[in-house]
Structure formats: C-alpha cells, structure tokens
Amino acid sequence: MRTHLARAESDPAGLPDDAYAELLTADGDDLEALCALADHLRREAVGDQLTFVANRNLDTPVAADPGRADPLVDEAWALGATEVCVQGPLPADAPTTAALDLVARITGRAPLHLHAFRPAEVADAAARLALSPREFLTAARDAGLGSVPGTAARILDDGIRAWLTGGTDIPAARWTELVTTAHEVGLRSTATMVYGHVETPAEQVAHLRALATIQDRTGGFTEFIPMPILPEALPTARRVADRGCGDPGVERQQSRIARTRSVRSSTRETRALYAVARLLLHGRIDHVQAAWPKLGAELTVAVLRGGADDAGGLLLDGALDPAAGAEAGRRLTLGDVERLAAALGRTPRQRTTVYGDASPERQAVLRELAAPR
C-alpha cells in the first residue's frame, strides 16, 4: 500500500490497475495518506475554490408539457439559475419530435444551459425520429442543447448492469458509443459511477479506466461524479442481500450474490473511491463532484477534503411546483455553499455547466435573493 502511495506522489495517473484496486481497500493511516495525496492533487489541478452551479431539475414528462414547463423555466431564470437539467424517458405517447421540441422550447424561453438526455434517452429520441444518434445529437445541439448527462453509467460491466437493473440497462459498449458520439458533435457531458453494491475494487478501477479512455479520445467530460447506490435505485428483488438474483443457473450471477454487501456503501469505501478517482483521472478530468444529495453533510465534507472540488448544483425547487424534478426537496442555498467553503478554507465560485464563471448578472440575482429580508 505505501509503495503505491509513494509512486503515486510522482505519477498519480500512472499506476497499474491492480495498484489502484489495492488503494481502494485503504483504511486507517493508509486511507488518511491516500486522501491527503488526493487533496494535494485537487489543489494542484484546480486551486482552492469550491465551485457550484445554480440549476433546476425538471422531470422529462414535466418538461415535455408546455403548460407546466414554461412557468417553471421562467421561475428558474428568476431565481438565478444558469442551468436546467432534464433526465428521464419521454412519455411513450409523446410526439415523434418531442425531444427536439423540448430543447427548442426551454432554450427559447430563457437563455439557460440545457443539460438533457442520458445515453438511453438519446437512443430513444433518435429512434422515434428515424435518425442515427449522431444525427439526433447534431439536431439537438443546433436547437440549443448545451450538454448531456453522463449518468446511467452505473458500473460499465454488462454483468453488473444486468444484475442491478434486472436486464433493463443498455450495454456498456452502447453507453460508451452514445457518450462518445455526443462529445464528437461538440456536446460536453458529465461522467458518473454508481457504486457500493456488488462490484469489486477491480471493477471500479475498470470503470474509471473506461472513462479515462473516453476522455483521452474526446476530452468531452466536464467532471466525474461518484454516487453511492441507494436502495430505491434497485429492483425489489435486489434490495435484500440474501434473496438471490433469480438466475440460479448463471454462475457469474451466483458469485455476485455471494459477495453482495449492504446497499449503503461505507464511509471508508466512499472516501477511498473519491481519492483514487482523483489519482487515476489526474490530468484528464480536473473536476470531481461531491454528490451531496446522496452523501449527506458529513461525508460531503470528508470527500471535499479528500479529492473532490465541486459542490454540484443548488437544485433550486422554486415555489410553483417543487416536486417537478428529481431530488425534489434536497437543495443547497448560497449561504450553505459559503459556509461550506469557509469550513474548508476555500473560495466559493459560481460556475457555469462547463466550469466557466457565471455572469455577474446571474450572480447578482442569486445573491440578492439570498440576502436577509
């Protein structure tokens, strides 16, 4: 362990995969040394800033309904947002052009950055229009789409993906193809990992390596976001560790059941993963986002002291329809971010989706609304 850490000090992104896998098991003093190194690399890569974006989530069915979406987009703009994030499948009975209509309507309503369409949703929207994914993404870009979420990555291993979703996930190669195509037409994306159930450290490293390979090819990822899996993200039959996978004849699935652990990953595992991600992705993806809605306050601080640099989105709910987006009811205020930055000894910076500075006008709106009345 200490040999790997010593080598990582001079070549953090150059370790063999088995070394990163061993670092993922770090505990005690080794874990503290790993996190300290990751924090040093964070400072080297991006300095002592704590970045955040003022954004709002809208579920796709809401965003596809002009009567509901238009006032919510107006409200997001009035609250100081710079981004609207739309994720989720289009309704089955939505018009063929619904995805492109959604882009044009939201971006035509206010000068917001639209972050929308996970890989499977790109494939679905393209199929509805009888277009290739490249043709759809090009049309969506031209209509105003700003970037795509690199979510639904889970673990980029087909056996794990099938186990976690009951076989509903697109194959890992298809996910990679669709994200890469988005990058190639000029759309940036996030990169994610959902961790903490049946995957091994070696499989976590393989996932990080797959993201690094994409980034080496396209340079399209804006940030990496590791997210612990939550019970509600699993099919019912997967939520109890000893229930079995439902495929008793499949040897690989049975081996996964044998090592299934608690759905909620440990603090140790989370800290180690954030730190190893900072090492392996060093020089490739500068930003590592603390997934605060899933980590909670204490663990968010811990990962920000161990490799993460970004606080993610404020997730503005608004008053018109607070439940209109994913993670409704979970939000940060500007004051929350400023207090967090002060505790970390960093300077808060309101960013755009692609990590530029938010305009002074947008910052002023957010600050005015946050001021005591």
CSV table of C-alpha atoms in Angstrom, one decimal:
chain,number,residue,atom,x,y,z
A,1,MET,CA,0.0,0.0,0.0
A,2,ARG,CA,2.7,2.5,1.0
A,3,THR,CA,4.7,1.6,-2.1
A,4,HIS,CA,1.7,2.5,-4.3
A,5,LEU,CA,1.2,5.8,-2.4
A,6,ALA,CA,4.9,6.7,-2.8
A,7,ARG,CA,4.8,6.1,-6.5
A,8,ALA,CA,1.5,8.0,-6.9
A,9,GLU,CA,3.1,11.1,-5.4
A,10,SER,CA,5.2,11.5,-8.6
A,11,ASP,CA,2.9,9.7,-11.1
A,12,PRO,CA,-0.7,9.7,-9.8
A,13,ALA,CA,-2.3,8.6,-13.1
A,14,GLY,CA,0.4,6.1,-14.0
A,15,LEU,CA,-0.1,3.2,-11.5
A,16,PRO,CA,-1.1,-0.2,-12.8
A,17,ASP,CA,-4.8,-1.1,-12.3
A,18,ASP,CA,-4.1,-3.6,-9.5
A,19,ALA,CA,-2.4,-0.9,-7.5
A,20,TYR,CA,-5.4,1.3,-7.8
A,21,ALA,CA,-7.6,-1.6,-6.7
A,22,GLU,CA,-5.5,-2.1,-3.7
A,23,LEU,CA,-5.6,1.6,-2.8
A,24,LEU,CA,-9.4,1.3,-2.9
A,25,THR,CA,-9.1,-1.0,0.2
A,26,ALA,CA,-7.1,1.6,2.2
A,27,ASP,CA,-8.1,2.1,5.8
A,28,GLY,CA,-6.7,3.8,8.9
A,29,ASP,CA,-3.5,5.7,8.3
A,30,ASP,CA,-3.2,4.4,4.7
A,31,LEU,CA,-6.6,5.9,4.0
A,32,GLU,CA,-5.6,9.3,5.5
A,33,ALA,CA,-2.4,9.3,3.5
A,34,LEU,CA,-4.4,8.5,0.3
A,35,CYS,CA,-6.9,11.3,0.9
A,36,ALA,CA,-4.2,13.8,1.8
A,37,LEU,CA,-2.5,13.0,-1.5
A,38,ALA,CA,-5.8,13.3,-3.4
A,39,ASP,CA,-6.4,16.7,-1.7
A,40,HIS,CA,-2.9,17.8,-2.8
A,41,LEU,CA,-3.7,16.9,-6.4
A,42,ARG,CA,-7.0,18.6,-6.2
A,43,ARG,CA,-5.3,21.8,-5.2
A,44,GLU,CA,-2.7,21.4,-7.9
A,45,ALA,CA,-5.4,20.8,-10.6
A,46,VAL,CA,-8.0,23.5,-9.7
A,47,GLY,CA,-6.7,25.5,-6.7
A,48,ASP,CA,-8.6,26.4,-3.6
A,49,GLN,CA,-12.0,27.1,-5.0
A,50,LEU,CA,-15.3,25.4,-4.2
A,51,THR,CA,-17.4,25.6,-7.3
A,52,PHE,CA,-21.2,25.2,-7.7
A,53,VAL,CA,-23.8,25.8,-10.3
A,54,ALA,CA,-27.3,27.3,-9.8
A,55,ASN,CA,-29.6,24.8,-11.5
A,56,ARG,CA,-33.0,23.3,-11.5
A,57,ASN,CA,-34.1,19.7,-12.3
A,58,LEU,CA,-37.2,19.0,-14.3
A,59,ASP,CA,-38.6,15.5,-15.0
A,60,THR,CA,-38.9,14.8,-18.7
A,61,PRO,CA,-42.8,14.5,-18.6
A,62,VAL,CA,-43.0,17.9,-17.0
A,63,ALA,CA,-40.5,19.4,-19.4
A,64,ALA,CA,-42.4,17.9,-22.4
A,65,ASP,CA,-45.6,19.7,-21.3
A,66,PRO,CA,-45.6,23.4,-22.3
A,67,GLY,CA,-48.3,24.3,-19.9
A,68,ARG,CA,-46.2,23.0,-17.0
A,69,ALA,CA,-42.7,23.7,-18.3
A,70,ASP,CA,-42.9,27.3,-19.4
A,71,PRO,CA,-43.7,28.8,-15.9
A,72,LEU,CA,-41.1,26.6,-14.3
A,73,VAL,CA,-38.4,27.7,-16.7
A,74,ASP,CA,-39.4,31.3,-16.1
A,75,GLU,CA,-39.2,30.7,-12.4
A,76,ALA,CA,-35.8,29.1,-12.6
A,77,TRP,CA,-34.5,32.1,-14.5
A,78,ALA,CA,-36.0,34.5,-12.0
A,79,LEU,CA,-34.3,32.5,-9.2
A,80,GLY,CA,-30.9,33.0,-10.7
A,81,ALA,CA,-30.4,29.6,-12.4
A,82,THR,CA,-28.0,29.2,-15.3
A,83,GLU,CA,-28.9,25.6,-16.0
A,84,VAL,CA,-31.9,23.4,-16.4
A,85,CYS,CA,-31.3,19.6,-16.1
A,86,VAL,CA,-33.8,17.2,-17.7
A,87,GLN,CA,-33.5,13.5,-17.3
A,88,GLY,CA,-35.9,10.6,-17.7
A,89,PRO,CA,-37.6,8.8,-20.6
A,90,LEU,CA,-40.1,10.7,-22.8
A,91,PRO,CA,-43.7,9.5,-22.3
A,92,ALA,CA,-44.5,6.6,-24.6
A,93,ASP,CA,-47.2,8.6,-26.3
A,94,ALA,CA,-45.2,11.8,-26.8
A,95,PRO,CA,-45.0,13.2,-30.3
A,96,THR,CA,-42.1,12.0,-32.5
A,97,THR,CA,-40.5,15.3,-32.3
A,98,ALA,CA,-40.9,15.7,-28.6
A,99,ALA,CA,-37.2,15.7,-27.7
A,100,LEU,CA,-36.3,18.4,-30.2
A,101,ASP,CA,-39.4,20.4,-29.3
A,102,LEU,CA,-38.4,20.3,-25.6
A,103,VAL,CA,-34.9,21.7,-26.4
A,104,ALA,CA,-36.2,24.5,-28.6
A,105,ARG,CA,-38.9,25.4,-26.1
A,106,ILE,CA,-36.7,25.6,-23.0
A,107,THR,CA,-33.8,27.4,-24.6
A,108,GLY,CA,-36.1,29.7,-26.4
A,109,ARG,CA,-37.9,30.6,-23.2
A,110,ALA,CA,-34.8,31.8,-21.3
A,111,PRO,CA,-31.0,31.9,-22.0
A,112,LEU,CA,-30.4,28.8,-19.8
A,113,HIS,CA,-28.0,26.0,-20.5
A,114,LEU,CA,-30.0,22.8,-21.1
A,115,HIS,CA,-28.4,19.7,-19.7
A,116,ALA,CA,-30.5,16.8,-21.0
A,117,PHE,CA,-30.9,13.3,-22.4
A,118,ARG,CA,-29.0,10.4,-20.9
A,119,PRO,CA,-27.5,7.9,-23.3
A,120,ALA,CA,-30.5,5.6,-23.4
A,121,GLU,CA,-32.8,8.7,-23.9
A,122,VAL,CA,-30.6,9.8,-26.8
A,123,ALA,CA,-31.1,6.4,-28.5
A,124,ASP,CA,-34.8,6.5,-27.9
A,125,ALA,CA,-35.2,10.1,-29.2
A,126,ALA,CA,-33.2,9.2,-32.3
A,127,ALA,CA,-35.2,6.0,-33.0
A,128,ARG,CA,-38.5,8.0,-32.7
A,129,LEU,CA,-37.2,10.3,-35.4
A,130,ALA,CA,-35.7,7.6,-37.5
A,131,LEU,CA,-32.4,9.2,-37.1
A,132,SER,CA,-29.0,7.9,-36.1
A,133,PRO,CA,-27.8,9.1,-32.6
A,134,ARG,CA,-25.3,11.3,-34.3
A,135,GLU,CA,-27.9,12.9,-36.4
A,136,PHE,CA,-30.2,13.4,-33.4
A,137,LEU,CA,-27.5,14.9,-31.2
A,138,THR,CA,-26.4,17.3,-34.0
A,139,ALA,CA,-30.0,18.4,-34.4
A,140,ALA,CA,-30.5,18.8,-30.7
A,141,ARG,CA,-27.2,20.8,-30.5
A,142,ASP,CA,-28.4,23.1,-33.2
A,143,ALA,CA,-31.7,23.5,-31.5
A,144,GLY,CA,-30.0,24.7,-28.3
A,145,LEU,CA,-29.0,21.6,-26.3
A,146,GLY,CA,-25.9,22.5,-24.2
A,147,SER,CA,-24.7,19.2,-22.8
A,148,VAL,CA,-25.8,15.7,-21.9
A,149,PRO,CA,-25.7,13.9,-18.6
A,150,GLY,CA,-23.2,11.0,-18.5
A,151,THR,CA,-25.5,9.3,-16.0
A,152,ALA,CA,-26.9,5.7,-16.1
A,153,ALA,CA,-23.3,4.6,-16.3
A,154,ARG,CA,-23.7,2.6,-13.1
A,155,ILE,CA,-20.7,0.2,-13.5
A,156,LEU,CA,-19.6,-0.2,-17.1
A,157,ASP,CA,-19.7,-4.0,-16.9
A,158,ASP,CA,-22.6,-5.8,-18.6
A,159,GLY,CA,-23.0,-8.5,-15.9
A,160,ILE,CA,-23.2,-5.9,-13.1
A,161,ARG,CA,-25.5,-3.7,-15.1
A,162,ALA,CA,-27.9,-6.6,-15.8
A,163,TRP,CA,-27.9,-7.6,-12.1
A,164,LEU,CA,-28.5,-4.1,-10.8
A,165,THR,CA,-31.4,-3.3,-13.2
A,166,GLY,CA,-33.0,-6.6,-14.0
A,167,GLY,CA,-31.6,-6.5,-17.5
A,168,THR,CA,-33.1,-3.1,-18.5
A,169,ASP,CA,-29.8,-1.2,-18.9
A,170,ILE,CA,-28.3,-0.6,-22.3
A,171,PRO,CA,-24.9,-2.5,-22.8
A,172,ALA,CA,-21.8,-0.8,-21.6
A,173,ALA,CA,-20.4,-0.5,-25.1
A,174,ARG,CA,-23.6,1.2,-26.2
A,175,TRP,CA,-23.4,3.7,-23.3
A,176,THR,CA,-19.8,4.4,-24.3
A,177,GLU,CA,-20.7,4.8,-28.0
A,178,LEU,CA,-23.5,7.3,-27.3
A,179,VAL,CA,-21.5,9.4,-24.9
A,180,THR,CA,-18.5,9.5,-27.3
A,181,THR,CA,-20.8,10.5,-30.1
A,182,ALA,CA,-22.2,13.4,-28.0
A,183,HIS,CA,-18.6,14.5,-27.4
A,184,GLU,CA,-17.8,14.2,-31.1
A,185,VAL,CA,-20.6,16.5,-32.2
A,186,GLY,CA,-19.4,19.1,-29.7
A,187,LEU,CA,-21.6,18.4,-26.6
A,188,ARG,CA,-19.8,18.0,-23.3
A,189,SER,CA,-21.0,15.6,-20.6
A,190,THR,CA,-20.6,14.6,-17.0
A,191,ALA,CA,-19.1,11.2,-16.1
A,192,THR,CA,-20.5,9.2,-13.3
A,193,MET,CA,-20.2,5.9,-11.3
A,194,VAL,CA,-22.9,4.4,-9.1
A,195,TYR,CA,-21.0,2.3,-6.6
A,196,GLY,CA,-21.4,0.3,-3.4
A,197,HIS,CA,-23.2,-2.9,-4.1
A,198,VAL,CA,-21.9,-6.0,-5.9
A,199,GLU,CA,-18.9,-4.6,-7.8
A,200,THR,CA,-15.3,-5.3,-6.7
A,201,PRO,CA,-12.5,-2.8,-6.4
A,202,ALA,CA,-11.1,-4.2,-9.6
A,203,GLU,CA,-14.4,-3.5,-11.4
A,204,GLN,CA,-14.5,0.0,-10.0
A,205,VAL,CA,-11.0,0.6,-11.4
A,206,ALA,CA,-12.1,-0.9,-14.8
A,207,HIS,CA,-14.9,1.6,-14.8
A,208,LEU,CA,-12.6,4.5,-14.1
A,209,ARG,CA,-10.2,3.3,-16.8
A,210,ALA,CA,-13.1,3.2,-19.3
A,211,LEU,CA,-13.9,6.8,-18.5
A,212,ALA,CA,-10.2,7.8,-18.8
A,213,THR,CA,-10.0,6.1,-22.2
A,214,ILE,CA,-13.0,8.1,-23.5
A,215,GLN,CA,-11.5,11.3,-22.1
A,216,ASP,CA,-8.2,10.6,-23.8
A,217,ARG,CA,-10.1,10.2,-27.1
A,218,THR,CA,-12.6,13.1,-26.9
A,219,GLY,CA,-11.8,15.4,-23.9
A,220,GLY,CA,-15.6,15.7,-23.5
A,221,PHE,CA,-16.1,15.1,-19.8
A,222,THR,CA,-16.5,18.1,-17.6
A,223,GLU,CA,-16.4,16.3,-14.2
A,224,PHE,CA,-16.6,12.9,-12.5
A,225,ILE,CA,-19.4,12.3,-10.1
A,226,PRO,CA,-19.2,9.1,-7.9
A,227,MET,CA,-22.6,8.3,-6.4
A,228,PRO,CA,-23.4,5.6,-3.8
A,229,ILE,CA,-26.2,3.4,-4.8
A,230,LEU,CA,-29.5,3.9,-2.9
A,231,PRO,CA,-32.0,1.1,-2.2
A,232,GLU,CA,-34.7,2.7,-4.3
A,233,ALA,CA,-32.4,2.5,-7.3
A,234,LEU,CA,-32.6,-1.3,-7.3
A,235,PRO,CA,-35.3,-3.7,-8.4
A,236,THR,CA,-37.2,-5.0,-5.4
A,237,ALA,CA,-35.6,-8.4,-5.7
A,238,ARG,CA,-32.1,-6.9,-5.4
A,239,ARG,CA,-32.8,-4.9,-2.2
A,240,VAL,CA,-32.3,-7.8,0.2
A,241,ALA,CA,-28.8,-9.2,0.1
A,242,ASP,CA,-29.7,-12.8,0.7
A,243,ARG,CA,-32.7,-13.1,-1.6
A,244,GLY,CA,-30.7,-14.2,-4.6
A,245,CYS,CA,-30.6,-12.9,-8.1
A,246,GLY,CA,-33.3,-15.0,-9.7
A,247,ASP,CA,-30.9,-16.7,-12.1
A,248,PRO,CA,-29.6,-19.7,-10.1
A,249,GLY,CA,-28.1,-21.4,-13.2
A,250,VAL,CA,-25.8,-18.5,-14.0
A,251,GLU,CA,-22.5,-19.0,-12.3
A,252,ARG,CA,-21.4,-15.4,-12.5
A,253,GLN,CA,-24.6,-14.0,-11.0
A,254,GLN,CA,-24.3,-16.5,-8.1
A,255,SER,CA,-20.8,-15.4,-7.4
A,256,ARG,CA,-22.1,-11.8,-7.2
A,257,ILE,CA,-24.7,-12.9,-4.7
A,258,ALA,CA,-22.1,-14.5,-2.6
A,259,ARG,CA,-20.3,-11.2,-2.1
A,260,THR,CA,-23.3,-8.8,-2.1
A,261,ARG,CA,-22.9,-6.3,0.7
A,262,SER,CA,-25.1,-3.6,2.2
A,263,VAL,CA,-26.7,-1.3,-0.3
A,264,ARG,CA,-25.3,1.7,1.5
A,265,SER,CA,-21.6,1.9,1.0
A,266,SER,CA,-19.3,2.6,3.9
A,267,THR,CA,-17.7,6.0,4.7
A,268,ARG,CA,-14.3,4.3,4.2
A,269,GLU,CA,-15.2,3.0,0.7
A,270,THR,CA,-16.6,6.4,-0.4
A,271,ARG,CA,-13.5,8.3,0.8
A,272,ALA,CA,-11.2,5.8,-0.9
A,273,LEU,CA,-13.1,5.9,-4.2
A,274,TYR,CA,-13.1,9.7,-4.4
A,275,ALA,CA,-9.4,9.8,-3.7
A,276,VAL,CA,-8.5,7.0,-6.1
A,277,ALA,CA,-10.6,8.7,-8.8
A,278,ARG,CA,-8.6,11.9,-8.3
A,279,LEU,CA,-5.4,10.0,-8.8
A,280,LEU,CA,-6.4,7.9,-11.8
A,281,LEU,CA,-8.1,10.8,-13.6
A,282,HIS,CA,-5.4,13.4,-12.8
A,283,GLY,CA,-4.5,15.3,-15.9
A,284,ARG,CA,-7.6,14.1,-17.7
A,285,ILE,CA,-10.7,15.2,-15.7
A,286,ASP,CA,-10.0,18.2,-13.5
A,287,HIS,CA,-13.2,18.2,-11.5
A,288,VAL,CA,-14.6,15.7,-9.1
A,289,GLN,CA,-18.0,16.5,-7.8
A,290,ALA,CA,-19.2,15.7,-4.3
A,291,ALA,CA,-22.7,14.1,-4.7
A,292,TRP,CA,-24.1,15.8,-1.7
A,293,PRO,CA,-27.8,14.7,-2.1
A,294,LYS,CA,-26.6,11.1,-1.7
A,295,LEU,CA,-23.7,11.6,0.7
A,296,GLY,CA,-25.1,13.8,3.4
A,297,ALA,CA,-23.4,16.7,5.1
A,298,GLU,CA,-20.6,14.9,7.0
A,299,LEU,CA,-19.5,12.7,4.2
A,300,THR,CA,-19.7,15.6,1.7
A,301,VAL,CA,-17.1,17.5,3.8
A,302,ALA,CA,-15.0,14.4,4.0
A,303,VAL,CA,-14.7,13.8,0.2
A,304,LEU,CA,-14.2,17.5,-0.4
A,305,ARG,CA,-11.1,17.2,1.9
A,306,GLY,CA,-10.0,14.1,0.1
A,307,GLY,CA,-10.0,14.8,-3.7
A,308,ALA,CA,-13.4,16.4,-4.6
A,309,ASP,CA,-13.5,20.1,-5.5
A,310,ASP,CA,-17.1,20.8,-6.7
A,311,ALA,CA,-20.3,21.1,-4.7
A,312,GLY,CA,-22.5,20.4,-7.7
A,313,GLY,CA,-25.9,22.0,-8.2
A,314,LEU,CA,-28.0,24.1,-5.8
A,315,LEU,CA,-31.1,22.2,-7.1
A,316,LEU,CA,-33.5,25.1,-6.9
A,317,ASP,CA,-37.0,23.8,-6.3
A,318,GLY,CA,-38.9,27.1,-6.6
A,319,ALA,CA,-42.5,27.6,-5.3
A,320,LEU,CA,-44.7,26.8,-8.3
A,321,ASP,CA,-44.1,23.0,-8.4
A,322,PRO,CA,-41.3,22.0,-6.0
A,323,ALA,CA,-41.8,18.3,-6.9
A,324,ALA,CA,-41.3,18.8,-10.6
A,325,GLY,CA,-37.8,17.4,-10.7
A,326,ALA,CA,-35.6,14.6,-9.5
A,327,GLU,CA,-34.2,15.0,-5.9
A,328,ALA,CA,-37.0,17.5,-5.0
A,329,GLY,CA,-36.7,18.8,-1.5
A,330,ARG,CA,-33.0,18.5,-1.5
A,331,ARG,CA,-31.3,21.8,-2.1
A,332,LEU,CA,-28.4,23.9,-1.2
A,333,THR,CA,-28.6,27.7,-0.6
A,334,LEU,CA,-25.9,30.2,-1.4
A,335,GLY,CA,-25.4,30.6,2.3
A,336,ASP,CA,-24.9,26.8,2.6
A,337,VAL,CA,-22.1,26.9,0.0
A,338,GLU,CA,-20.4,29.9,1.5
A,339,ARG,CA,-20.4,28.3,5.0
A,340,LEU,CA,-19.1,25.0,3.5
A,341,ALA,CA,-16.3,26.9,1.6
A,342,ALA,CA,-15.3,28.7,4.8
A,343,ALA,CA,-15.1,25.5,6.7
A,344,LEU,CA,-12.8,24.1,4.0
A,345,GLY,CA,-10.7,27.2,3.7
A,346,ARG,CA,-11.8,27.7,0.1
A,347,THR,CA,-13.3,30.4,-2.0
A,348,PRO,CA,-16.8,29.8,-3.4
A,349,ARG,CA,-17.2,30.3,-7.1
A,350,GLN,CA,-20.5,30.2,-9.0
A,351,ARG,CA,-19.7,28.4,-12.3
A,352,THR,CA,-21.5,27.6,-15.5
A,353,THR,CA,-22.2,24.0,-16.5
A,354,VAL,CA,-18.9,23.8,-18.3
A,355,TYR,CA,-16.9,25.5,-15.5
A,356,GLY,CA,-16.7,29.0,-16.7
A,357,ASP,CA,-17.7,31.9,-14.4
A,358,ALA,CA,-21.4,32.6,-14.1
A,359,SER,CA,-22.1,36.1,-15.4
A,360,PRO,CA,-22.1,38.9,-12.9
A,361,GLU,CA,-25.8,39.5,-13.6
A,362,ARG,CA,-26.7,35.9,-12.8
A,363,GLN,CA,-24.5,36.0,-9.6
A,364,ALA,CA,-26.2,39.2,-8.6
A,365,VAL,CA,-29.7,37.7,-8.9
A,366,LEU,CA,-28.8,34.7,-6.8
A,367,ARG,CA,-27.1,36.9,-4.2
A,368,GLU,CA,-30.0,39.4,-4.0
A,369,LEU,CA,-32.5,36.6,-3.4
A,370,ALA,CA,-30.3,35.1,-0.7
A,371,ALA,CA,-29.9,38.4,1.2
A,372,PRO,CA,-31.7,38.7,4.5
A,373,ARG,CA,-35.1,40.5,4.3
